[in-house]
Tab-separated table of C-alpha atoms (C1' of nucleotides) and ligand atoms in Angstrom:
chain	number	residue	atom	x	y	z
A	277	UNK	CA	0.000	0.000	0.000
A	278	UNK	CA	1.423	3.016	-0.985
A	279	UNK	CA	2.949	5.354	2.152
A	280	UNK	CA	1.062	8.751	0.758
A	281	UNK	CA	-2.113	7.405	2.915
A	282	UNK	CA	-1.013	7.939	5.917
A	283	UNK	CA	-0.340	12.099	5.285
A	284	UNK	CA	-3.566	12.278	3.095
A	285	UNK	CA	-5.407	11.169	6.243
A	286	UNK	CA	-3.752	13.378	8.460
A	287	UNK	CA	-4.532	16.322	6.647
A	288	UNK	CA	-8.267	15.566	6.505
A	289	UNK	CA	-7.887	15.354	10.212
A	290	UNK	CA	-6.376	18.909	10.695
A	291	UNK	CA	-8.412	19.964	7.691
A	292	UNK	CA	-11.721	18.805	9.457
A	293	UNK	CA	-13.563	22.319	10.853
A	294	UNK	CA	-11.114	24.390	9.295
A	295	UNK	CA	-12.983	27.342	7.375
A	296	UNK	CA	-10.701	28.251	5.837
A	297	UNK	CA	-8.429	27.244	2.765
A	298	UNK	CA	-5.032	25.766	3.883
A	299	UNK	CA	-2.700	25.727	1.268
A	300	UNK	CA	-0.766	22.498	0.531
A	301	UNK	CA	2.728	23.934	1.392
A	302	UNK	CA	1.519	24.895	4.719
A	303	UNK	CA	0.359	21.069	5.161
A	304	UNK	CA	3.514	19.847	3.847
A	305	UNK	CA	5.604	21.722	6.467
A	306	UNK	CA	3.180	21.244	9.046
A	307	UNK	CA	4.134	17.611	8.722
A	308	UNK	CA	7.375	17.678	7.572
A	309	UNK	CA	6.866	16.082	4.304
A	310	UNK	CA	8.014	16.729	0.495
A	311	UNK	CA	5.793	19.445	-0.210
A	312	UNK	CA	5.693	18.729	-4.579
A	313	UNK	CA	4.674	14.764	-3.455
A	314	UNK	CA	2.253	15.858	-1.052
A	315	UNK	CA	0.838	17.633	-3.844
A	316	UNK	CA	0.593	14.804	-5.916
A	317	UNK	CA	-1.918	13.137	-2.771
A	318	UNK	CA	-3.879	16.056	-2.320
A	319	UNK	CA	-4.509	15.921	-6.132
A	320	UNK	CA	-5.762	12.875	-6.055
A	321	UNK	CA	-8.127	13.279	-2.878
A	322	UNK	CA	-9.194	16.654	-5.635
A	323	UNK	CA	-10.098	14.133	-8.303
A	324	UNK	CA	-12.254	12.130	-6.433
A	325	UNK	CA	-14.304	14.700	-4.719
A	326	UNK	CA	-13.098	14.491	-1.767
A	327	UNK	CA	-11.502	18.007	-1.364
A	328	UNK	CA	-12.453	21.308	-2.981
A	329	UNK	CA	-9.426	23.582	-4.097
A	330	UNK	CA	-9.822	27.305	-4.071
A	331	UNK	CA	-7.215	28.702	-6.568
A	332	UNK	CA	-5.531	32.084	-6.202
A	333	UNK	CA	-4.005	34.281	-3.469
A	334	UNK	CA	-4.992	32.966	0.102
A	335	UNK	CA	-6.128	30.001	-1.686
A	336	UNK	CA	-5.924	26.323	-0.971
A	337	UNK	CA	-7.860	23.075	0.521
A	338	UNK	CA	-10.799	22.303	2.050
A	339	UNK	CA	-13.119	19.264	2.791
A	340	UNK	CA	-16.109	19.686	0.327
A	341	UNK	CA	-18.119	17.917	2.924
A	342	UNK	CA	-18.703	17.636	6.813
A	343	UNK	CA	-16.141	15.731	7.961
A	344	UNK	CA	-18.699	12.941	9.602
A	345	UNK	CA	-19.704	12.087	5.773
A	346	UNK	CA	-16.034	11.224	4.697
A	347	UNK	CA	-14.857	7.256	5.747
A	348	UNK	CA	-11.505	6.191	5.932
A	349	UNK	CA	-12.229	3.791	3.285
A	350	UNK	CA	-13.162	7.349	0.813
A	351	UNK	CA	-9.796	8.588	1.296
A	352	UNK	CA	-7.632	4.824	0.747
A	353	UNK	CA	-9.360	3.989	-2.179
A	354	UNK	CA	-9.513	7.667	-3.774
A	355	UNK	CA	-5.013	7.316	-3.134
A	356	UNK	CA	-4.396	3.905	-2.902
A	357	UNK	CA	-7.004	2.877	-5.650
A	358	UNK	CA	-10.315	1.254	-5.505
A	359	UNK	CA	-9.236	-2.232	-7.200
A	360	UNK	CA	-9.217	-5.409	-4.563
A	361	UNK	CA	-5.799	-6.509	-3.693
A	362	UNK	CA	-6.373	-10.144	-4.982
A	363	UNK	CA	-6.822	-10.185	-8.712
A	364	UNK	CA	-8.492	-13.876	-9.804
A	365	UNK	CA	-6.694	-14.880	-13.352
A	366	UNK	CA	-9.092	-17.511	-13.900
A	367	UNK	CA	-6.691	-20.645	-13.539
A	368	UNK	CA	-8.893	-23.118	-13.391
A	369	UNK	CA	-9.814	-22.380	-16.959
A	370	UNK	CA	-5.982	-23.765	-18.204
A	371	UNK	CA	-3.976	-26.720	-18.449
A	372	UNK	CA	-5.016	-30.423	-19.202
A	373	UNK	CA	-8.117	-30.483	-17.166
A	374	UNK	CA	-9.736	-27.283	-17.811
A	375	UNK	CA	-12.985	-26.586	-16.533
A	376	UNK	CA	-15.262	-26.334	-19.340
A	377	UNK	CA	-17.136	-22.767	-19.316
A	378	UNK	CA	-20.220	-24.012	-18.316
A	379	UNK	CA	-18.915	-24.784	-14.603
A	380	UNK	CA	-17.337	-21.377	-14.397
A	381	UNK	CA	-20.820	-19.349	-14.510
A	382	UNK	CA	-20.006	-19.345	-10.498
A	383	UNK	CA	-16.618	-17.644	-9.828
A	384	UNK	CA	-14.262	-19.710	-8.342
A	385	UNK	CA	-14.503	-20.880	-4.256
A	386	UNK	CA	-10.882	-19.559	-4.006
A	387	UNK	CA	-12.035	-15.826	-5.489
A	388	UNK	CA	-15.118	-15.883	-3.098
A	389	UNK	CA	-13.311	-15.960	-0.143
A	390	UNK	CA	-11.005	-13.519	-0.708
A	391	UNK	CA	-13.661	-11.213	-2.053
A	392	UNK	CA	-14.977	-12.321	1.161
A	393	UNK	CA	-12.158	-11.121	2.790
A	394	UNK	CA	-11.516	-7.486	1.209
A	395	UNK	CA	-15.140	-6.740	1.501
A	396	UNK	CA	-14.995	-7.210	5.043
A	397	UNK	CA	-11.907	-4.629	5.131
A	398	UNK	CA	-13.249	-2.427	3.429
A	399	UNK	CA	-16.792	-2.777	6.030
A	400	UNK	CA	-14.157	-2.217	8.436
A	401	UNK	CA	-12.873	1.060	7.221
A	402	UNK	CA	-15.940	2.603	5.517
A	403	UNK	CA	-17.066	2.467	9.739
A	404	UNK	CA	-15.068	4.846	10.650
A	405	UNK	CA	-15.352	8.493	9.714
A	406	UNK	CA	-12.734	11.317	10.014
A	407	UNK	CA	-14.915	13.536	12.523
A	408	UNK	CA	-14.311	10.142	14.465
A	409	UNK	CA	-10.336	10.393	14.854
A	410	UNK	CA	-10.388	13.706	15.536
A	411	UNK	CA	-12.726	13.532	18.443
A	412	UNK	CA	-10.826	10.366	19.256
A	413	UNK	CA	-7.398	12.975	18.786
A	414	UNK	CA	-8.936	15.045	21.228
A	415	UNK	CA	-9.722	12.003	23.848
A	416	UNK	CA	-6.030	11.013	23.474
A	417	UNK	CA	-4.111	13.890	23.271
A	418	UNK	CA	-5.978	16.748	24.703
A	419	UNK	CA	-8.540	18.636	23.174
A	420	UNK	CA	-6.684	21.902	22.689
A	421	UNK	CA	-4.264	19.847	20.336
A	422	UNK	CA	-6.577	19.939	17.340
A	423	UNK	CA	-7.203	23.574	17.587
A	424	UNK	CA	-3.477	24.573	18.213
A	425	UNK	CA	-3.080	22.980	14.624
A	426	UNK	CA	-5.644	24.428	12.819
A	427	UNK	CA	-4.416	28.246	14.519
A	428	UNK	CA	-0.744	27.179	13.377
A	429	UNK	CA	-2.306	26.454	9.805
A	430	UNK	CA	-4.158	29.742	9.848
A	431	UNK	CA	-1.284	31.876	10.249
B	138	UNK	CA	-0.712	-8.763	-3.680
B	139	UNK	CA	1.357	-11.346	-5.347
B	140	UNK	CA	-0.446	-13.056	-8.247
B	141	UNK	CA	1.642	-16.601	-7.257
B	142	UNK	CA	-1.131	-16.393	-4.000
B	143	UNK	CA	-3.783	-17.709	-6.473
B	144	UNK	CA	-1.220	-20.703	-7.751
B	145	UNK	CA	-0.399	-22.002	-4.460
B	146	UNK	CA	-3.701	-21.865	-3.296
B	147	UNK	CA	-4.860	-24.150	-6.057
B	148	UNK	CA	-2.050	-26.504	-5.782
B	149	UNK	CA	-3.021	-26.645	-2.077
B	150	UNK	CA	-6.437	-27.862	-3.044
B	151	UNK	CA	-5.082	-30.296	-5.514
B	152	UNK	CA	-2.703	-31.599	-3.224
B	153	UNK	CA	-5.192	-32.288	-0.545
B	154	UNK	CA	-5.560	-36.359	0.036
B	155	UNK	CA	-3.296	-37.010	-2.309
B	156	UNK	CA	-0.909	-39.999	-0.664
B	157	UNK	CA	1.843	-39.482	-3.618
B	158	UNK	CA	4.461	-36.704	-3.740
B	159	UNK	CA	3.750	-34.668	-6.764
B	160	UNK	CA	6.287	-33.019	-8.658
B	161	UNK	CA	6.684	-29.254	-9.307
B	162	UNK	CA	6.744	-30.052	-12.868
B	163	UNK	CA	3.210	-31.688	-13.171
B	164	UNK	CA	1.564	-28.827	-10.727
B	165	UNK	CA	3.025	-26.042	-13.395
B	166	UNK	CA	1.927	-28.539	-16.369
B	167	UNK	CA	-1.526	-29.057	-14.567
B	168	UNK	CA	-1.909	-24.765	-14.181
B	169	UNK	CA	-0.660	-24.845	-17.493
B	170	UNK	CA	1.701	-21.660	-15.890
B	171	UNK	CA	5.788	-21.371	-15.775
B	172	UNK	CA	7.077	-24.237	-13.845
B	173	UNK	CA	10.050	-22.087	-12.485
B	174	UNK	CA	8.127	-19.441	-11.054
B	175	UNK	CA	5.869	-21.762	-9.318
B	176	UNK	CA	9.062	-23.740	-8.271
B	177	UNK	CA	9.829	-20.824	-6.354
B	178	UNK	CA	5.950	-20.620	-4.285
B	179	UNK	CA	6.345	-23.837	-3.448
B	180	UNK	CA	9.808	-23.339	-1.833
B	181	UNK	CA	8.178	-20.630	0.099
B	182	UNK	CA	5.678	-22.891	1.398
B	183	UNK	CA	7.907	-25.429	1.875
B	184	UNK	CA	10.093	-22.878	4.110
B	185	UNK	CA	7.043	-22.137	5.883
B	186	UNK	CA	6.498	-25.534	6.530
B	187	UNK	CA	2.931	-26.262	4.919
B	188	UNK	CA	4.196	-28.200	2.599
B	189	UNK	CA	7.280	-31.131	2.663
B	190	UNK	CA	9.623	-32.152	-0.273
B	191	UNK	CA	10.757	-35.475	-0.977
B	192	UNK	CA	14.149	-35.642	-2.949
B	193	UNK	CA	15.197	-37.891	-5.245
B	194	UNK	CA	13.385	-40.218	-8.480
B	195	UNK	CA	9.559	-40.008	-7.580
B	196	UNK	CA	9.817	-37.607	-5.541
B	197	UNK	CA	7.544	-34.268	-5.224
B	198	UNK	CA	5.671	-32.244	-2.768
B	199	UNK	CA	3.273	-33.368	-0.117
B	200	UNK	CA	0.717	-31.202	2.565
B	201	UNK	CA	2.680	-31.975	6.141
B	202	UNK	CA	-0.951	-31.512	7.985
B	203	UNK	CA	-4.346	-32.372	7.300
B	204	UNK	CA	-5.952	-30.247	5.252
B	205	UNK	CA	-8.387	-28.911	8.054
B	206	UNK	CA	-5.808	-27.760	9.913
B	207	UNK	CA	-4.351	-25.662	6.794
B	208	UNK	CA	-6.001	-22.398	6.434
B	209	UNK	CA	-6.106	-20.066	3.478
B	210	UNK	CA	-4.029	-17.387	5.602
B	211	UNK	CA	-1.800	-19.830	6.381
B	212	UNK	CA	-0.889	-19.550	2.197
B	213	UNK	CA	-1.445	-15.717	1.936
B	214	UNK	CA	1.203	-15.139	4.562
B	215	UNK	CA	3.588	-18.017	3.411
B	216	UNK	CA	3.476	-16.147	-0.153
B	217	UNK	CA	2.816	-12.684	0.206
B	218	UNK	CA	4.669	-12.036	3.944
B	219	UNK	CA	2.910	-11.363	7.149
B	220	UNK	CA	4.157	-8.190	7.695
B	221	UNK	CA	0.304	-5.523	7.096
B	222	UNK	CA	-0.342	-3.608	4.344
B	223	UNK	CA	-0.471	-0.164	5.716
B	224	UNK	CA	2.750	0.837	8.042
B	225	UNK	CA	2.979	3.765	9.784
B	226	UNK	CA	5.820	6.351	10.037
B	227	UNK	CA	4.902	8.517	13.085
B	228	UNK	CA	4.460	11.449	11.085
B	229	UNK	CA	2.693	13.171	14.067
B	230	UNK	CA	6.501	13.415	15.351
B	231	UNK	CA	7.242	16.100	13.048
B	232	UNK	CA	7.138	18.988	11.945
B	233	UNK	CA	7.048	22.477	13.947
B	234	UNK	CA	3.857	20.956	16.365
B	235	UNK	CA	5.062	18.080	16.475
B	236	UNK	CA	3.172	15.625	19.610
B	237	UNK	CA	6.058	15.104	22.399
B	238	UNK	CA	7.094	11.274	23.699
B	239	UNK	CA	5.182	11.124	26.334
B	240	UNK	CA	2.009	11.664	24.192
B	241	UNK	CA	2.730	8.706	21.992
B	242	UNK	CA	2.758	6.072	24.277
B	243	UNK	CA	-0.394	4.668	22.434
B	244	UNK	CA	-0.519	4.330	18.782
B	245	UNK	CA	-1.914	6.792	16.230
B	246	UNK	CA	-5.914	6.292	16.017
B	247	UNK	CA	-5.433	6.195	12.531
B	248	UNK	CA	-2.939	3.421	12.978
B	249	UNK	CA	-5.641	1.614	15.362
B	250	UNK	CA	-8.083	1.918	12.654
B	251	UNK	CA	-5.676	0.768	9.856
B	252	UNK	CA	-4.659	-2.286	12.622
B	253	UNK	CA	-8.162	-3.265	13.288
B	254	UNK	CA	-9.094	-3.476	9.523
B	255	UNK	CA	-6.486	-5.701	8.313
B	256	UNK	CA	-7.606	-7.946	11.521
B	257	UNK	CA	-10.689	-8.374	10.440
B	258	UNK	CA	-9.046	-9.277	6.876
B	259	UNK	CA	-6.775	-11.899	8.628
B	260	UNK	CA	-9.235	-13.230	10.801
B	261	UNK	CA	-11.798	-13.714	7.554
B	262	UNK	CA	-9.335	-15.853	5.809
B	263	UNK	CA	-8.221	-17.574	8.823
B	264	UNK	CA	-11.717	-19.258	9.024
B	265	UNK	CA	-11.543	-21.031	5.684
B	266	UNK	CA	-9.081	-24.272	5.566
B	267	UNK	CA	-8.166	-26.086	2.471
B	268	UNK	CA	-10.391	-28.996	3.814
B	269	UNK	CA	-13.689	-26.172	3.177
B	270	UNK	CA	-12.520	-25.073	-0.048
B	271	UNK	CA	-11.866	-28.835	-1.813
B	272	UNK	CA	-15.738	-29.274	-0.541
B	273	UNK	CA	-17.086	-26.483	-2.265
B	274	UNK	CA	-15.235	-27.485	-5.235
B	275	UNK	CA	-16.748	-31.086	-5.118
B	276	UNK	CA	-20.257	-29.539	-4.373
B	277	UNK	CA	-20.264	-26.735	-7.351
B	278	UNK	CA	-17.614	-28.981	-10.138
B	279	UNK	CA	-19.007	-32.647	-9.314
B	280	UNK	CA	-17.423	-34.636	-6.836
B	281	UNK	CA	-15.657	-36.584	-9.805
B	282	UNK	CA	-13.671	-33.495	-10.451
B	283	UNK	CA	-10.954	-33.303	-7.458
B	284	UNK	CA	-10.613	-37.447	-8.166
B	285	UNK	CA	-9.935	-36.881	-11.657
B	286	UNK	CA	-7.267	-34.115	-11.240
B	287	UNK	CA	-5.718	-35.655	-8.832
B	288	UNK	CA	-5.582	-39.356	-10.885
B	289	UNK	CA	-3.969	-37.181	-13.901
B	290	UNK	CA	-1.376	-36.302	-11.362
B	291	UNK	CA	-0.795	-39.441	-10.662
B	292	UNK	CA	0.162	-40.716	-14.220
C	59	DG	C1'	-8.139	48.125	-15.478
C	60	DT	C1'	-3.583	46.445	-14.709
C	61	DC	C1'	-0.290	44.168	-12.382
C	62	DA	C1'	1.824	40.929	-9.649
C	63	DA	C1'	1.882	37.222	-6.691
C	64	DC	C1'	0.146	33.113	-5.308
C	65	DT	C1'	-2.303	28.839	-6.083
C	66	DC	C1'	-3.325	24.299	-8.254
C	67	DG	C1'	-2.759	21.025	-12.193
C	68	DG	C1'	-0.576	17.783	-14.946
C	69	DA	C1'	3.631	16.233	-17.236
C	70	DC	C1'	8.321	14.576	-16.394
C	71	DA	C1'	12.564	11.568	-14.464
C	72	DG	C1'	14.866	8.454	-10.868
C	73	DG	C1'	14.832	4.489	-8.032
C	74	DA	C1'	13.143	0.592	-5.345
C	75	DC	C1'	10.613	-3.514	-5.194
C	76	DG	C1'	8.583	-7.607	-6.805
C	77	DG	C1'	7.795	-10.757	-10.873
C	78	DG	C1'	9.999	-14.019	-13.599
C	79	DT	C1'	13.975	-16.928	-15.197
C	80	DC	C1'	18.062	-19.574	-15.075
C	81	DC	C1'	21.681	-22.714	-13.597
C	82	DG	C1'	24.648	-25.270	-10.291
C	83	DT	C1'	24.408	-28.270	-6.094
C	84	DG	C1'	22.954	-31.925	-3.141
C	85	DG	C1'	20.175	-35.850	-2.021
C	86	DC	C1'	17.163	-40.102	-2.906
C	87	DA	C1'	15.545	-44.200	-5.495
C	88	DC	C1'	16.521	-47.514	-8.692
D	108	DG	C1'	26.746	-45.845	-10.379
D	109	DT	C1'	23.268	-43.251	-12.725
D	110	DG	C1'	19.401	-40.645	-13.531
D	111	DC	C1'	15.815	-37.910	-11.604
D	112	DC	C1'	14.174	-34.345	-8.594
D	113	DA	C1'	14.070	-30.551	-5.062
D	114	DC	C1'	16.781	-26.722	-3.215
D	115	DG	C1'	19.182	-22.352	-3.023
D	116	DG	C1'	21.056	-18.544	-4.915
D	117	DA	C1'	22.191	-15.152	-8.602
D	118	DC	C1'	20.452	-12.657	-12.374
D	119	DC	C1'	17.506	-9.544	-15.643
D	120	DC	C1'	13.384	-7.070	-16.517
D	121	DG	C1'	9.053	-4.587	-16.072
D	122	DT	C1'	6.173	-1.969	-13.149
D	123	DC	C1'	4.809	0.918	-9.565
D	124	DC	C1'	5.945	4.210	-6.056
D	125	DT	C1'	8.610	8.236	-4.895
D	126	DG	C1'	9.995	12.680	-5.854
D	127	DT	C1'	10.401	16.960	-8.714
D	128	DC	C1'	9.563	20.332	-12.091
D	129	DC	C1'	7.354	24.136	-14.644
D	130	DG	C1'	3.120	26.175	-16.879
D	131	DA	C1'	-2.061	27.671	-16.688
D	132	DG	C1'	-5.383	29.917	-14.041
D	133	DT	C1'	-7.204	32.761	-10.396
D	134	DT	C1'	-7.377	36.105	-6.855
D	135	DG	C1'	-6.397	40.210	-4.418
D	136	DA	C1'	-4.249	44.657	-4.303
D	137	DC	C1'	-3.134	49.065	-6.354
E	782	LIG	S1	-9.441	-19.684	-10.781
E	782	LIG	FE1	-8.848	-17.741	-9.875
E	782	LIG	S2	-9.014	-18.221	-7.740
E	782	LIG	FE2	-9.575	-20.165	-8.643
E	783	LIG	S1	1.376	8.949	12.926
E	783	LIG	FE1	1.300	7.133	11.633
E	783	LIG	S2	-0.867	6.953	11.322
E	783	LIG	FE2	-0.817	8.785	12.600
DNA sequence: GTCAACTCGGACAGGACGGGTCCGTGGCAC
DNA sequence: GTGCCACGGACCCGTCCTGTCCGAGTTGAC
C-alpha cells in the first residue's frame, strides 16, 4: 500500500472544521513532508471529490463535505485505488483439465473468499469516519491539540 | 498482492488427500503456468512448513498436515509475507507541532483503525481451511472433479 | 483596469521492489 | 553408479511508487 495514505489522512484530520483554505505547502511543512509529493496526494483526494481547491491568493484546501460524511475507506481507495488486492486470473480455466465454461458461470470458491475477505476490510474502514479520529485525537491527546493545529495552519 | 497467492492456493487444493508426492513439474503442467516461477511458491511454502519435499526419483511435494488444519491465511502469509499492508511512520513526530514522547505512548488512532481493519481481513481468511474449499469445489464442479485431477497427477 | 503574486494542475525523471527466469548443487531411489 | 528431482542462490526485466519540475489559471491589491 502506498505510504502517501497515511499524510492524506492526516490532513483531513487537521483539515476537518477548518474554514478556511489551507494551502498544501503549509500542510507539507506542518508535517514535515516533500511538499511537490504531497501535492501529488492532495490531487488525487481533488479528483475524487473528496476536497475542494480554491485557486488564487490565500487560496488552498478544504473538505467539500462535513467531515462525519467522509470514511476512511473514501480517502484509501480515492489514493491507494479502488481495485481489490487479490486479482483472480481464472486458472482453473488452463492446463489439461480445464474446466469447461459451463462450470465457471459461479466464480471460483478460491475468489469468493477472498472477495470475502476485502469486503470485510473495506466494512471495516468505511465504519469509521474522520470527525471520528479527531474527536478520538482530542480524547487522546488533549482537546486543545486539534485547535493549536488548525491556529498554526491559519497563520 | 502477489499473483503466485492464487497458484499455491490451487495446488493446495489439488494436493489435498493425495498420498503421492507430486512433482513441481506436473503442478506447473496441470496450471498450465511457468514451472520455475511456481518452483519458487512452493519453496516458500515449503520454508514455511505447509508443505514437505521429498528428494530424489519419484519424488515431489506433499501437505505436512491435514488439510483442516491448513487455512487459506496460512498460504497468503507463506506467499505474500505477514508483515500488514499499511505501516505507519509517526508522522505526528514532526514537523514544527510536532506531539512530544510522552504523548505517543499509544498508537496513532489512525494506525488503530488501519490495525483493526487488516484484523478483520486476517481473521476472515483464517476461518476457511483447504479442507472447506476442496468441498465447495466437489459440491459446485461434481465430486468426480478433485478425483480426476488428482488421478492425472498421478500418471 | 492592470499588475503581480500566489495557487493548483498535470507532465516529467529516478529508483526501489517484486515478478519471472536460469543454472549449479545436493540428495534419494533404482 | 546413474538418472531424476528438489533446493538455493544469482540474475535480468518490467512496473509501480517516490519525488520533482514548470506552466495555466485565479485572486487580491493598487
Ligand atoms: S481460478 Fe482464480 S481463484 Fe480459482
Ligand atoms: S502517525 Fe502514523 S498513522 Fe498517525
Amino acid at each position: 500500500m502506498s505510504g502517501g495514505v497515511e499524510w492524506g489522512l492526516h490532513c483531513c484530520v487537521v483539515l476537518s472544521g477548518s474554514g478556511e483554505p489551507v494551502p498544501a505547502a503549509k500542510l507539507a511543512e506542518f508535517h514535515d513532508v516533500s511538499p511537490s509529493y504531497l501535492a501529488k496526494q492532495l490531487q488525487l483526494l481533488s479528483r475524487a471529490g473528496l476536497v475542494r481547491s480554491t485557486q488564487g491568493q490565500s487560496g488552498g484546501y478544504g473538505l467539500t463535505r462535513p467531515p462525519a460524511e467522509i470514511t476512511v475507506l473514501d480517502v484509501v481507495e480515492a489514493i491507494d485505488g479502488s481495485r481489490p488486492a487479490f486479482r483472480c486470473t481464472e486458472v482453473r480455466r488452463r492446463g489439461p483439465l480445464a474446466a469447461p465454461p459451463e462450470k465457471c458461470l459461479t466464480p471460483c470458491s478460491i475468489a469468493r473468499v477472498m472477495d470475502a475477505a476485502d469486503r470485510a476490510w473495506r466494512e471495516s474502514l468505511r465504519a469509521v469516519t474522520i470527525a471520528d479520529l479527531a474527536g478520538e485525537v482530542g480524547r487522546t491527546s488533549g482537546p486543545e491539540t486539534l485547535a493549536r493545529a488548525r491556529a498554526w495552519l491559519q497563520t
